[in-house]
Structure formats: C-alpha cells, structure tokens
Amino acid sequence: MPDIDWNLAAWSGGRDWSGEGEAWSQPWGGSEAQWFGVLYPRLHRRLPAPAIMEIAPGFGRWTRFLLPQCTSFVGVDLSQTAIEACRDTFAAASHASFVCNDGLTLPPGGPLDLVFSFDSLVHAEFEVFEAYVPQILARLAPGGVAFLHHSNLAALDPAMDNPHHRARSVSAARLRHLVAISGGAVLVQEVIAWGEFPQHDCMTLFGRRDSFPASRPTLLDNPDSWREAWMIQQYQAPWNR
Ligand SMILES: C[S@@+](CC[C@H](N)C(=O)[O-])C[C@H]1O[C@@H](n2cnc3c(N)ncnc32)[C@H](O)[C@@H]1O
C-alpha cells in the first residue's frame, strides 16, 4: 500500500526525476496539452485565483501553469528533493514559496482561493485525506475551492491489479462523505479511467458548505477519459508544431 513512507521513498533521494514528470503526460501529448485539454477546462471558472496552494507539486509540472494565475502561491510536498527543485525552477516567481511537509500537515495560512493537486494524491491512503480535508476547509476563502485528484480503488474489486500504485482505501464515495462531515460541500466528482482501467481515479471539486449552501454534488462517470487523452494527443503531432 502506498503509505507516507512509500511515497517518501518513491519521490525523494535517488528517484530519477529527469524529465520532471513530463513523461507522465505522454498519453495527452505533453503537460501543456494535458493542462489546456483536461485541467483548464474543468477549472477555468475558478481562475485566475488570487491565492493558490498546490499540494504535492513534485517538480512543478502543473505549477508553471498555476503561477501566472495567482498573486500568492504555496507549494507543499513531502519530498525535500521536489521542494528544492521547485525553489530552483521557480526562483524568479517572487509570489511563490515552497514548503516541505510530513505528508499530513499543511502550512498555516490562507485564505486560499484554490487548493490544487493532480497526479499525486492518487498514491495517498485515506488517512492523508482525513488529515488534509479539514485543514483545506479551514484555509479556504469564502467561495474558494479545492480540486483534488485521488484514487477510486476502494470502490473496485480489491483483487484487481494495481500497477499504478493507487491507494486501495480511497474512493469517490469515501471522499464525498469525508468532505460532508468536515463541513464541506462537494460540487463535482468525476470518476475517470487511467490506462486500461475504467473508474480507476476521481477528481473531486469541493468548497466550504457555507460558501455553497444550496449546492448538490454533480457526480460524473467518465470511462472515456483515456480515449479523450488519445484525441488530445492527436492534435500534438510533431509535424503540426
Ligand atoms: C507522481 S509525483 C507527481 C508530482 C506532480 N503533481 C506532477 O504531476 O508532476 C507525486 C508527488 O506527490 C508527493 N506526495 C505524495 N504524498 C504526499 C503527501 N501526503 N503530501 C504531500 N506530498 C505528497 C511526492 O513527494 C511527489 O512529489
């Protein structure tokens, strides 16, 4: 199971970060295509956002798209290797700071307009969300939202293969319940495929209940998300650049 020690070992020290995670965007044709084809369409109504926190930026694959969208940015990651790389890469961004944490504790601060995490907390077990969700809600500004990409494996067959090291204790339904009992409101949950596995992951958008008193969760099942990736990739052919 990918617990905090597993994540620390996987993403620190001797980890080969050459390419800075860009290879993970290959199914979409690169991180720029994935940002503009997948993430920005889902977030554009929330952007620009004055104060952004990114949880688990790694080497900054999404940070470079988030920084121009805010006036204050904090990236928090378990891996000192990742934090040092971000400090170096984004040294010219005077509105950005990067903090190494213990995988459970967010830095003080706020109010935050957007908390963002993609392609990281899929490896985080439920205990991490039990720690982070109340802290996120406590830091969100009125009207602010969090967008977290996480595992949905707890909803699937416990015997299924897990080559992408997803957390088996997390599902869309478990996260939705956690957000609700923590004083939040889930706005949208989109269950997505990863590779050949339908319903493998989920993206959850939520805010404070007092910011969205009348909202009801929009629950989306998107088994075609990997086909969408392929479609987006077709627009990125090298001979079209
Ligand atoms: C697969 S990398 C992805 C990084 C980046 N989001 C990207 O898409 O390129 C996973 C990152 O999540 C971080 N991470 C894992 N669990 C974490 C936790 N509980 N809190 C903070 N960071 C965590 C790791 O240290 C690593 O930098």
PDB file of C-alpha atoms and ligand atoms in Angstrom:
ATOM      1  CA  MET A   1       0.000   0.000   0.000  1.00  0.00           C
ATOM      2  CA  PRO A   2       1.365   3.460  -0.875  1.00  0.00           C
ATOM      3  CA  ASP A   3       1.545   4.911   2.643  1.00  0.00           C
ATOM      4  CA  ILE A   4       3.559   8.011   3.549  1.00  0.00           C
ATOM      5  CA  ASP A   5       6.797   6.035   3.923  1.00  0.00           C
ATOM      6  CA  TRP A   6       6.232   4.507   0.472  1.00  0.00           C
ATOM      7  CA  ASN A   7       5.729   7.991  -1.004  1.00  0.00           C
ATOM      8  CA  LEU A   8       8.784   9.371   0.770  1.00  0.00           C
ATOM      9  CA  ALA A   9      10.938   6.550  -0.570  1.00  0.00           C
ATOM     10  CA  ALA A  10       9.414   6.765  -4.056  1.00  0.00           C
ATOM     11  CA  TRP A  11       9.834  10.510  -4.607  1.00  0.00           C
ATOM     12  CA  SER A  12      12.963  11.512  -2.686  1.00  0.00           C
ATOM     13  CA  GLY A  13      16.692  10.961  -2.772  1.00  0.00           C
ATOM     14  CA  GLY A  14      17.710   8.641  -5.570  1.00  0.00           C
ATOM     15  CA  ARG A  15      14.461   8.964  -7.546  1.00  0.00           C
ATOM     16  CA  ASP A  16      15.113   9.635 -11.232  1.00  0.00           C
ATOM     17  CA  TRP A  17      13.256  12.912 -11.807  1.00  0.00           C
ATOM     18  CA  SER A  18      14.860  13.549 -15.210  1.00  0.00           C
ATOM     19  CA  GLY A  19      12.119  14.930 -17.430  1.00  0.00           C
ATOM     20  CA  GLU A  20      10.474  16.347 -14.280  1.00  0.00           C
ATOM     21  CA  GLY A  21       7.375  14.178 -14.747  1.00  0.00           C
ATOM     22  CA  GLU A  22       6.770  15.237 -18.344  1.00  0.00           C
ATOM     23  CA  ALA A  23       6.682  11.585 -19.441  1.00  0.00           C
ATOM     24  CA  TRP A  24       3.542  11.087 -17.320  1.00  0.00           C
ATOM     25  CA  SER A  25       1.747  13.452 -19.724  1.00  0.00           C
ATOM     26  CA  GLN A  26       2.752  11.455 -22.795  1.00  0.00           C
ATOM     27  CA  PRO A  27      -0.766   9.949 -23.271  1.00  0.00           C
ATOM     28  CA  TRP A  28      -2.055  13.515 -23.827  1.00  0.00           C
ATOM     29  CA  GLY A  29       0.919  14.626 -25.923  1.00  0.00           C
ATOM     30  CA  GLY A  30       2.616  16.591 -23.132  1.00  0.00           C
ATOM     31  CA  SER A  31       1.795  18.547 -19.990  1.00  0.00           C
ATOM     32  CA  GLU A  32       0.762  21.673 -21.893  1.00  0.00           C
ATOM     33  CA  ALA A  33      -1.802  19.675 -23.855  1.00  0.00           C
ATOM     34  CA  GLN A  34      -2.998  17.976 -20.663  1.00  0.00           C
ATOM     35  CA  TRP A  35      -3.317  21.308 -18.839  1.00  0.00           C
ATOM     36  CA  PHE A  36      -5.252  23.020 -21.610  1.00  0.00           C
ATOM     37  CA  GLY A  37      -7.171  19.920 -22.703  1.00  0.00           C
ATOM     38  CA  VAL A  38      -8.057  18.358 -19.342  1.00  0.00           C
ATOM     39  CA  LEU A  39      -7.385  20.558 -16.331  1.00  0.00           C
ATOM     40  CA  TYR A  40      -8.024  24.119 -17.507  1.00  0.00           C
ATOM     41  CA  PRO A  41     -11.473  23.321 -18.971  1.00  0.00           C
ATOM     42  CA  ARG A  42     -12.522  21.980 -15.566  1.00  0.00           C
ATOM     43  CA  LEU A  43     -11.029  24.885 -13.613  1.00  0.00           C
ATOM     44  CA  HIS A  44     -11.316  27.948 -15.814  1.00  0.00           C
ATOM     45  CA  ARG A  45     -14.275  29.391 -13.888  1.00  0.00           C
ATOM     46  CA  ARG A  46     -12.085  29.333 -10.748  1.00  0.00           C
ATOM     47  CA  LEU A  47      -9.138  31.055 -12.432  1.00  0.00           C
ATOM     48  CA  PRO A  48      -7.412  33.375 -12.008  1.00  0.00           C
ATOM     49  CA  ALA A  49      -7.386  32.765  -8.259  1.00  0.00           C
ATOM     50  CA  PRO A  50      -5.507  35.268  -6.075  1.00  0.00           C
ATOM     51  CA  ALA A  51      -4.171  32.730  -3.554  1.00  0.00           C
ATOM     52  CA  ILE A  52      -3.336  29.185  -4.632  1.00  0.00           C
ATOM     53  CA  MET A  53      -1.935  26.227  -2.682  1.00  0.00           C
ATOM     54  CA  GLU A  54      -0.671  23.260  -4.666  1.00  0.00           C
ATOM     55  CA  ILE A  55      -0.362  20.028  -2.703  1.00  0.00           C
ATOM     56  CA  ALA A  56       2.390  17.725  -3.952  1.00  0.00           C
ATOM     57  CA  PRO A  57       3.756  19.705  -6.915  1.00  0.00           C
ATOM     58  CA  GLY A  58       6.665  17.324  -7.476  1.00  0.00           C
ATOM     59  CA  PHE A  59       8.983  19.078  -9.892  1.00  0.00           C
ATOM     60  CA  GLY A  60       6.303  21.612 -10.869  1.00  0.00           C
ATOM     61  CA  ARG A  61       4.578  20.018 -13.858  1.00  0.00           C
ATOM     62  CA  TRP A  62       1.355  21.970 -13.028  1.00  0.00           C
ATOM     63  CA  THR A  63       2.991  24.751 -11.025  1.00  0.00           C
ATOM     64  CA  ARG A  64       4.153  26.513 -14.159  1.00  0.00           C
ATOM     65  CA  PHE A  65       0.521  26.852 -15.305  1.00  0.00           C
ATOM     66  CA  LEU A  66      -0.785  27.857 -11.877  1.00  0.00           C
ATOM     67  CA  LEU A  67       1.781  30.566 -11.092  1.00  0.00           C
ATOM     68  CA  PRO A  68       0.561  33.060 -13.747  1.00  0.00           C
ATOM     69  CA  GLN A  69      -2.984  32.610 -12.394  1.00  0.00           C
ATOM     70  CA  CYS A  70      -2.316  33.965  -8.885  1.00  0.00           C
ATOM     71  CA  THR A  71      -0.655  36.651  -6.805  1.00  0.00           C
ATOM     72  CA  SER A  72       0.247  34.298  -3.958  1.00  0.00           C
ATOM     73  CA  PHE A  73       1.304  30.666  -4.302  1.00  0.00           C
ATOM     74  CA  VAL A  74       2.482  27.997  -1.903  1.00  0.00           C
ATOM     75  CA  GLY A  75       3.545  24.531  -2.971  1.00  0.00           C
ATOM     76  CA  VAL A  76       3.752  21.853  -0.266  1.00  0.00           C
ATOM     77  CA  ASP A  77       5.368  18.484  -0.854  1.00  0.00           C
ATOM     78  CA  LEU A  78       6.580  15.552   1.218  1.00  0.00           C
ATOM     79  CA  SER A  79       9.782  15.290  -0.796  1.00  0.00           C
ATOM     80  CA  GLN A  80      12.655  17.642   0.016  1.00  0.00           C
ATOM     81  CA  THR A  81      14.075  16.751  -3.417  1.00  0.00           C
ATOM     82  CA  ALA A  82      10.916  18.072  -5.069  1.00  0.00           C
ATOM     83  CA  ILE A  83      10.791  21.205  -2.932  1.00  0.00           C
ATOM     84  CA  GLU A  84      14.404  22.102  -3.708  1.00  0.00           C
ATOM     85  CA  ALA A  85      13.788  21.561  -7.419  1.00  0.00           C
ATOM     86  CA  CYS A  86      10.726  23.844  -7.364  1.00  0.00           C
ATOM     87  CA  ARG A  87      12.615  26.531  -5.434  1.00  0.00           C
ATOM     88  CA  ASP A  88      15.288  26.404  -8.100  1.00  0.00           C
ATOM     89  CA  THR A  89      12.991  26.233 -11.148  1.00  0.00           C
ATOM     90  CA  PHE A  90      10.644  28.971  -9.937  1.00  0.00           C
ATOM     91  CA  ALA A  91      13.235  31.205  -8.243  1.00  0.00           C
ATOM     92  CA  ALA A  92      12.099  34.163 -10.339  1.00  0.00           C
ATOM     93  CA  ALA A  93       8.493  33.870  -9.107  1.00  0.00           C
ATOM     94  CA  SER A  94       8.604  36.231  -6.132  1.00  0.00           C
ATOM     95  CA  HIS A  95       4.981  35.419  -5.220  1.00  0.00           C
ATOM     96  CA  ALA A  96       5.744  31.713  -4.761  1.00  0.00           C
ATOM     97  CA  SER A  97       7.047  29.726  -1.820  1.00  0.00           C
ATOM     98  CA  PHE A  98       7.658  26.007  -1.429  1.00  0.00           C
ATOM     99  CA  VAL A  99       7.387  24.072   1.828  1.00  0.00           C
ATOM    100  CA  CYS A 100       8.397  20.512   2.688  1.00  0.00           C
ATOM    101  CA  ASN A 101       5.879  18.783   4.970  1.00  0.00           C
ATOM    102  CA  ASP A 102       5.265  15.469   6.733  1.00  0.00           C
ATOM    103  CA  GLY A 103       2.575  14.311   4.295  1.00  0.00           C
ATOM    104  CA  LEU A 104      -0.222  15.161   6.714  1.00  0.00           C
ATOM    105  CA  THR A 105       0.177  18.767   7.840  1.00  0.00           C
ATOM    106  CA  LEU A 106      -0.472  21.790   5.639  1.00  0.00           C
ATOM    107  CA  PRO A 107       1.375  25.031   6.318  1.00  0.00           C
ATOM    108  CA  PRO A 108      -0.638  27.727   8.119  1.00  0.00           C
ATOM    109  CA  GLY A 109      -2.073  30.464   6.020  1.00  0.00           C
ATOM    110  CA  GLY A 110      -4.940  31.449   3.873  1.00  0.00           C
ATOM    111  CA  PRO A 111      -7.463  32.462   2.938  1.00  0.00           C
ATOM    112  CA  LEU A 112      -6.941  30.339  -0.182  1.00  0.00           C
ATOM    113  CA  ASP A 113      -8.976  30.674  -3.355  1.00  0.00           C
ATOM    114  CA  LEU A 114      -7.817  27.410  -4.917  1.00  0.00           C
ATOM    115  CA  VAL A 115      -6.197  24.287  -3.483  1.00  0.00           C
ATOM    116  CA  PHE A 116      -4.984  22.106  -6.346  1.00  0.00           C
ATOM    117  CA  SER A 117      -3.464  18.643  -6.564  1.00  0.00           C
ATOM    118  CA  PHE A 118      -3.176  16.451  -9.636  1.00  0.00           C
ATOM    119  CA  ASP A 119      -1.381  13.151 -10.255  1.00  0.00           C
ATOM    120  CA  SER A 120      -0.028  12.929  -6.704  1.00  0.00           C
ATOM    121  CA  LEU A 121      -2.628  12.098  -4.056  1.00  0.00           C
ATOM    122  CA  VAL A 122      -3.728   9.111  -6.122  1.00  0.00           C
ATOM    123  CA  HIS A 123      -0.976   7.420  -4.105  1.00  0.00           C
ATOM    124  CA  ALA A 124      -2.258   8.739  -0.770  1.00  0.00           C
ATOM    125  CA  GLU A 125      -4.276   6.491   1.523  1.00  0.00           C
ATOM    126  CA  PHE A 126      -7.441   7.702   3.273  1.00  0.00           C
ATOM    127  CA  GLU A 127      -5.574   8.820   6.417  1.00  0.00           C
ATOM    128  CA  VAL A 128      -3.954  11.586   4.343  1.00  0.00           C
ATOM    129  CA  PHE A 129      -7.365  12.889   3.247  1.00  0.00           C
ATOM    130  CA  GLU A 130      -8.667  12.648   6.826  1.00  0.00           C
ATOM    131  CA  ALA A 131      -5.791  14.955   7.739  1.00  0.00           C
ATOM    132  CA  TYR A 132      -5.849  17.292   4.725  1.00  0.00           C
ATOM    133  CA  VAL A 133      -9.568  17.835   4.058  1.00  0.00           C
ATOM    134  CA  PRO A 134     -10.370  19.623   7.366  1.00  0.00           C
ATOM    135  CA  GLN A 135      -7.192  21.703   7.018  1.00  0.00           C
ATOM    136  CA  ILE A 136      -8.114  22.659   3.451  1.00  0.00           C
ATOM    137  CA  LEU A 137     -11.638  23.659   4.502  1.00  0.00           C
ATOM    138  CA  ALA A 138     -10.224  25.746   7.358  1.00  0.00           C
ATOM    139  CA  ARG A 139      -7.967  27.620   4.925  1.00  0.00           C
ATOM    140  CA  LEU A 140     -10.413  28.170   2.035  1.00  0.00           C
ATOM    141  CA  ALA A 141     -11.636  31.698   1.423  1.00  0.00           C
ATOM    142  CA  PRO A 142     -15.386  32.204   1.046  1.00  0.00           C
ATOM    143  CA  GLY A 143     -16.128  30.900  -2.439  1.00  0.00           C
ATOM    144  CA  GLY A 144     -12.755  29.181  -2.634  1.00  0.00           C
ATOM    145  CA  VAL A 145     -12.498  25.612  -3.916  1.00  0.00           C
ATOM    146  CA  ALA A 146     -10.240  22.583  -3.771  1.00  0.00           C
ATOM    147  CA  PHE A 147      -9.607  20.324  -6.759  1.00  0.00           C
ATOM    148  CA  LEU A 148      -8.067  17.005  -5.752  1.00  0.00           C
ATOM    149  CA  HIS A 149      -7.198  14.035  -7.949  1.00  0.00           C
ATOM    150  CA  HIS A 150      -7.366  10.822  -5.944  1.00  0.00           C
ATOM    151  CA  SER A 151      -7.778   7.070  -6.159  1.00  0.00           C
ATOM    152  CA  ASN A 152     -11.147   5.344  -6.563  1.00  0.00           C
ATOM    153  CA  LEU A 153      -9.823   1.836  -5.931  1.00  0.00           C
ATOM    154  CA  ALA A 154     -11.826   1.300  -2.734  1.00  0.00           C
ATOM    155  CA  ALA A 155     -14.924   1.210  -4.971  1.00  0.00           C
ATOM    156  CA  LEU A 156     -13.468  -1.531  -7.178  1.00  0.00           C
ATOM    157  CA  ASP A 157     -12.570  -5.195  -6.863  1.00  0.00           C
ATOM    158  CA  PRO A 158      -9.979  -5.485  -4.055  1.00  0.00           C
ATOM    159  CA  ALA A 159      -8.212  -8.202  -6.068  1.00  0.00           C
ATOM    160  CA  MET A 160      -7.693  -6.048  -9.156  1.00  0.00           C
ATOM    161  CA  ASP A 161      -4.176  -5.322 -10.390  1.00  0.00           C
ATOM    162  CA  ASN A 162      -2.683  -2.079  -9.150  1.00  0.00           C
ATOM    163  CA  PRO A 163       0.227  -1.276 -11.470  1.00  0.00           C
ATOM    164  CA  HIS A 164      -0.213   2.481 -10.948  1.00  0.00           C
ATOM    165  CA  HIS A 165       0.160   2.152  -7.149  1.00  0.00           C
ATOM    166  CA  ARG A 166      -3.198   3.667  -6.316  1.00  0.00           C
ATOM    167  CA  ALA A 167      -4.359   3.834  -2.708  1.00  0.00           C
ATOM    168  CA  ARG A 168      -6.792   0.990  -2.090  1.00  0.00           C
ATOM    169  CA  SER A 169      -8.506   2.736   0.846  1.00  0.00           C
ATOM    170  CA  VAL A 170      -9.826   5.752  -1.130  1.00  0.00           C
ATOM    171  CA  SER A 171     -12.927   6.110  -3.279  1.00  0.00           C
ATOM    172  CA  ALA A 172     -15.123   8.890  -4.603  1.00  0.00           C
ATOM    173  CA  ALA A 173     -17.862   7.963  -2.115  1.00  0.00           C
ATOM    174  CA  ARG A 174     -15.493   7.886   0.867  1.00  0.00           C
ATOM    175  CA  LEU A 175     -14.063  11.279  -0.038  1.00  0.00           C
ATOM    176  CA  ARG A 176     -17.531  12.744  -0.568  1.00  0.00           C
ATOM    177  CA  HIS A 177     -18.579  11.579   2.895  1.00  0.00           C
ATOM    178  CA  LEU A 178     -15.384  12.936   4.446  1.00  0.00           C
ATOM    179  CA  VAL A 179     -15.895  16.351   2.849  1.00  0.00           C
ATOM    180  CA  ALA A 180     -19.515  16.445   4.080  1.00  0.00           C
ATOM    181  CA  ILE A 181     -18.729  15.533   7.702  1.00  0.00           C
ATOM    182  CA  SER A 182     -15.858  18.039   7.687  1.00  0.00           C
ATOM    183  CA  GLY A 183     -18.190  20.947   6.848  1.00  0.00           C
ATOM    184  CA  GLY A 184     -17.623  20.982   3.104  1.00  0.00           C
ATOM    185  CA  ALA A 185     -19.746  20.677   0.003  1.00  0.00           C
ATOM    186  CA  VAL A 186     -18.730  18.510  -2.936  1.00  0.00           C
ATOM    187  CA  LEU A 187     -19.515  20.442  -6.099  1.00  0.00           C
ATOM    188  CA  VAL A 188     -18.371  17.935  -8.728  1.00  0.00           C
ATOM    189  CA  GLN A 189     -16.903  14.456  -8.695  1.00  0.00           C
ATOM    190  CA  GLU A 190     -15.690  12.963 -11.951  1.00  0.00           C
ATOM    191  CA  VAL A 191     -14.654   9.326 -11.911  1.00  0.00           C
ATOM    192  CA  ILE A 192     -12.122   8.719 -14.664  1.00  0.00           C
ATOM    193  CA  ALA A 193     -10.245   5.894 -16.348  1.00  0.00           C
ATOM    194  CA  TRP A 194      -6.493   5.519 -16.104  1.00  0.00           C
ATOM    195  CA  GLY A 195      -4.945   3.447 -18.855  1.00  0.00           C
ATOM    196  CA  GLU A 196      -6.992   0.325 -19.378  1.00  0.00           C
ATOM    197  CA  PHE A 197      -8.773   0.659 -16.022  1.00  0.00           C
ATOM    198  CA  PRO A 198     -12.188   2.375 -16.097  1.00  0.00           C
ATOM    199  CA  GLN A 199     -13.248   4.139 -12.852  1.00  0.00           C
ATOM    200  CA  HIS A 200      -9.673   3.987 -11.592  1.00  0.00           C
ATOM    201  CA  ASP A 201      -9.367   7.575 -10.298  1.00  0.00           C
ATOM    202  CA  CYS A 202     -11.517  10.538  -9.387  1.00  0.00           C
ATOM    203  CA  MET A 203     -11.276  14.319  -9.460  1.00  0.00           C
ATOM    204  CA  THR A 204     -13.195  15.978  -6.647  1.00  0.00           C
ATOM    205  CA  LEU A 205     -14.059  19.694  -6.575  1.00  0.00           C
ATOM    206  CA  PHE A 206     -15.307  20.973  -3.237  1.00  0.00           C
ATOM    207  CA  GLY A 207     -15.682  24.103  -1.132  1.00  0.00           C
ATOM    208  CA  ARG A 208     -16.919  25.178   2.271  1.00  0.00           C
ATOM    209  CA  ARG A 209     -20.579  24.342   2.880  1.00  0.00           C
ATOM    210  CA  ASP A 210     -21.258  27.936   3.974  1.00  0.00           C
ATOM    211  CA  SER A 211     -19.967  29.147   0.592  1.00  0.00           C
ATOM    212  CA  PHE A 212     -22.220  26.781  -1.361  1.00  0.00           C
ATOM    213  CA  PRO A 213     -25.300  26.310   0.875  1.00  0.00           C
ATOM    214  CA  ALA A 214     -27.620  25.126  -1.913  1.00  0.00           C
ATOM    215  CA  SER A 215     -25.208  23.001  -3.906  1.00  0.00           C
ATOM    216  CA  ARG A 216     -25.689  19.319  -4.624  1.00  0.00           C
ATOM    217  CA  PRO A 217     -22.839  17.132  -5.870  1.00  0.00           C
ATOM    218  CA  THR A 218     -22.691  16.633  -9.616  1.00  0.00           C
ATOM    219  CA  LEU A 219     -21.496  13.032  -9.991  1.00  0.00           C
ATOM    220  CA  LEU A 220     -19.930  12.184 -13.325  1.00  0.00           C
ATOM    221  CA  ASP A 221     -18.694   8.865 -14.648  1.00  0.00           C
ATOM    222  CA  ASN A 222     -16.193   9.399 -17.462  1.00  0.00           C
ATOM    223  CA  PRO A 223     -14.981   5.990 -18.651  1.00  0.00           C
ATOM    224  CA  ASP A 224     -13.829   7.594 -21.925  1.00  0.00           C
ATOM    225  CA  SER A 225     -11.221   9.839 -20.347  1.00  0.00           C
ATOM    226  CA  TRP A 226      -8.357   7.760 -21.707  1.00  0.00           C
ATOM    227  CA  ARG A 227      -9.823   7.975 -25.198  1.00  0.00           C
ATOM    228  CA  GLU A 228     -10.040  11.748 -24.694  1.00  0.00           C
ATOM    229  CA  ALA A 229      -6.332  11.695 -23.887  1.00  0.00           C
ATOM    230  CA  TRP A 230      -5.650   9.971 -27.185  1.00  0.00           C
ATOM    231  CA  MET A 231      -7.805  12.525 -29.031  1.00  0.00           C
ATOM    232  CA  ILE A 232      -5.936  15.419 -27.433  1.00  0.00           C
ATOM    233  CA  GLN A 233      -2.643  13.748 -28.287  1.00  0.00           C
ATOM    234  CA  GLN A 234      -3.583  13.642 -31.976  1.00  0.00           C
ATOM    235  CA  TYR A 235      -3.561  17.450 -32.058  1.00  0.00           C
ATOM    236  CA  GLN A 236       0.028  17.492 -30.758  1.00  0.00           C
ATOM    237  CA  ALA A 237       1.659  15.641 -33.659  1.00  0.00           C
ATOM    238  CA  PRO A 238       5.256  16.885 -34.069  1.00  0.00           C
ATOM    239  CA  TRP A 239       4.664  17.714 -37.741  1.00  0.00           C
ATOM    240  CA  ASN A 240       1.874  20.100 -36.692  1.00  0.00           C
ATOM    241  CA  ARG A 241       4.135  22.223 -34.474  1.00  0.00           C
TER     242      ARG A 241
HETATM  243  C1  LIG B   1       3.925  11.344  -9.049  1.00  0.00           C
HETATM  244  S1  LIG B   1       4.632  12.754  -8.269  1.00  0.00           S
HETATM  245  C2  LIG B   1       3.632  13.970  -9.115  1.00  0.00           C
HETATM  246  C3  LIG B   1       4.054  15.384  -8.939  1.00  0.00           C
HETATM  247  C4  LIG B   1       3.223  16.412  -9.692  1.00  0.00           C
HETATM  248  N1  LIG B   1       1.894  16.550  -9.121  1.00  0.00           N
HETATM  249  C5  LIG B   1       3.120  16.045 -11.153  1.00  0.00           C
HETATM  250  O1  LIG B   1       2.008  15.759 -11.605  1.00  0.00           O
HETATM  251  O2  LIG B   1       4.131  16.043 -11.832  1.00  0.00           O
HETATM  252  C6  LIG B   1       3.951  12.648  -6.638  1.00  0.00           C
HETATM  253  C7  LIG B   1       4.375  13.759  -5.690  1.00  0.00           C
HETATM  254  O3  LIG B   1       3.477  13.719  -4.564  1.00  0.00           O
HETATM  255  C8  LIG B   1       4.220  13.962  -3.383  1.00  0.00           C
HETATM  256  N2  LIG B   1       3.410  13.459  -2.261  1.00  0.00           N
HETATM  257  C9  LIG B   1       2.973  12.171  -2.091  1.00  0.00           C
HETATM  258  N3  LIG B   1       2.218  12.081  -0.988  1.00  0.00           N
HETATM  259  C10 LIG B   1       2.168  13.328  -0.444  1.00  0.00           C
HETATM  260  C11 LIG B   1       1.527  13.877   0.707  1.00  0.00           C
HETATM  261  N4  LIG B   1       0.789  13.126   1.522  1.00  0.00           N
HETATM  262  N5  LIG B   1       1.669  15.204   0.932  1.00  0.00           N
HETATM  263  C12 LIG B   1       2.432  15.968   0.147  1.00  0.00           C
HETATM  264  N6  LIG B   1       3.072  15.494  -0.942  1.00  0.00           N
HETATM  265  C13 LIG B   1       2.937  14.192  -1.242  1.00  0.00           C
HETATM  266  C14 LIG B   1       5.529  13.257  -3.640  1.00  0.00           C
HETATM  267  O4  LIG B   1       6.545  13.682  -2.783  1.00  0.00           O
HETATM  268  C15 LIG B   1       5.774  13.612  -5.117  1.00  0.00           C
HETATM  269  O5  LIG B   1       6.481  14.825  -5.252  1.00  0.00           O
END
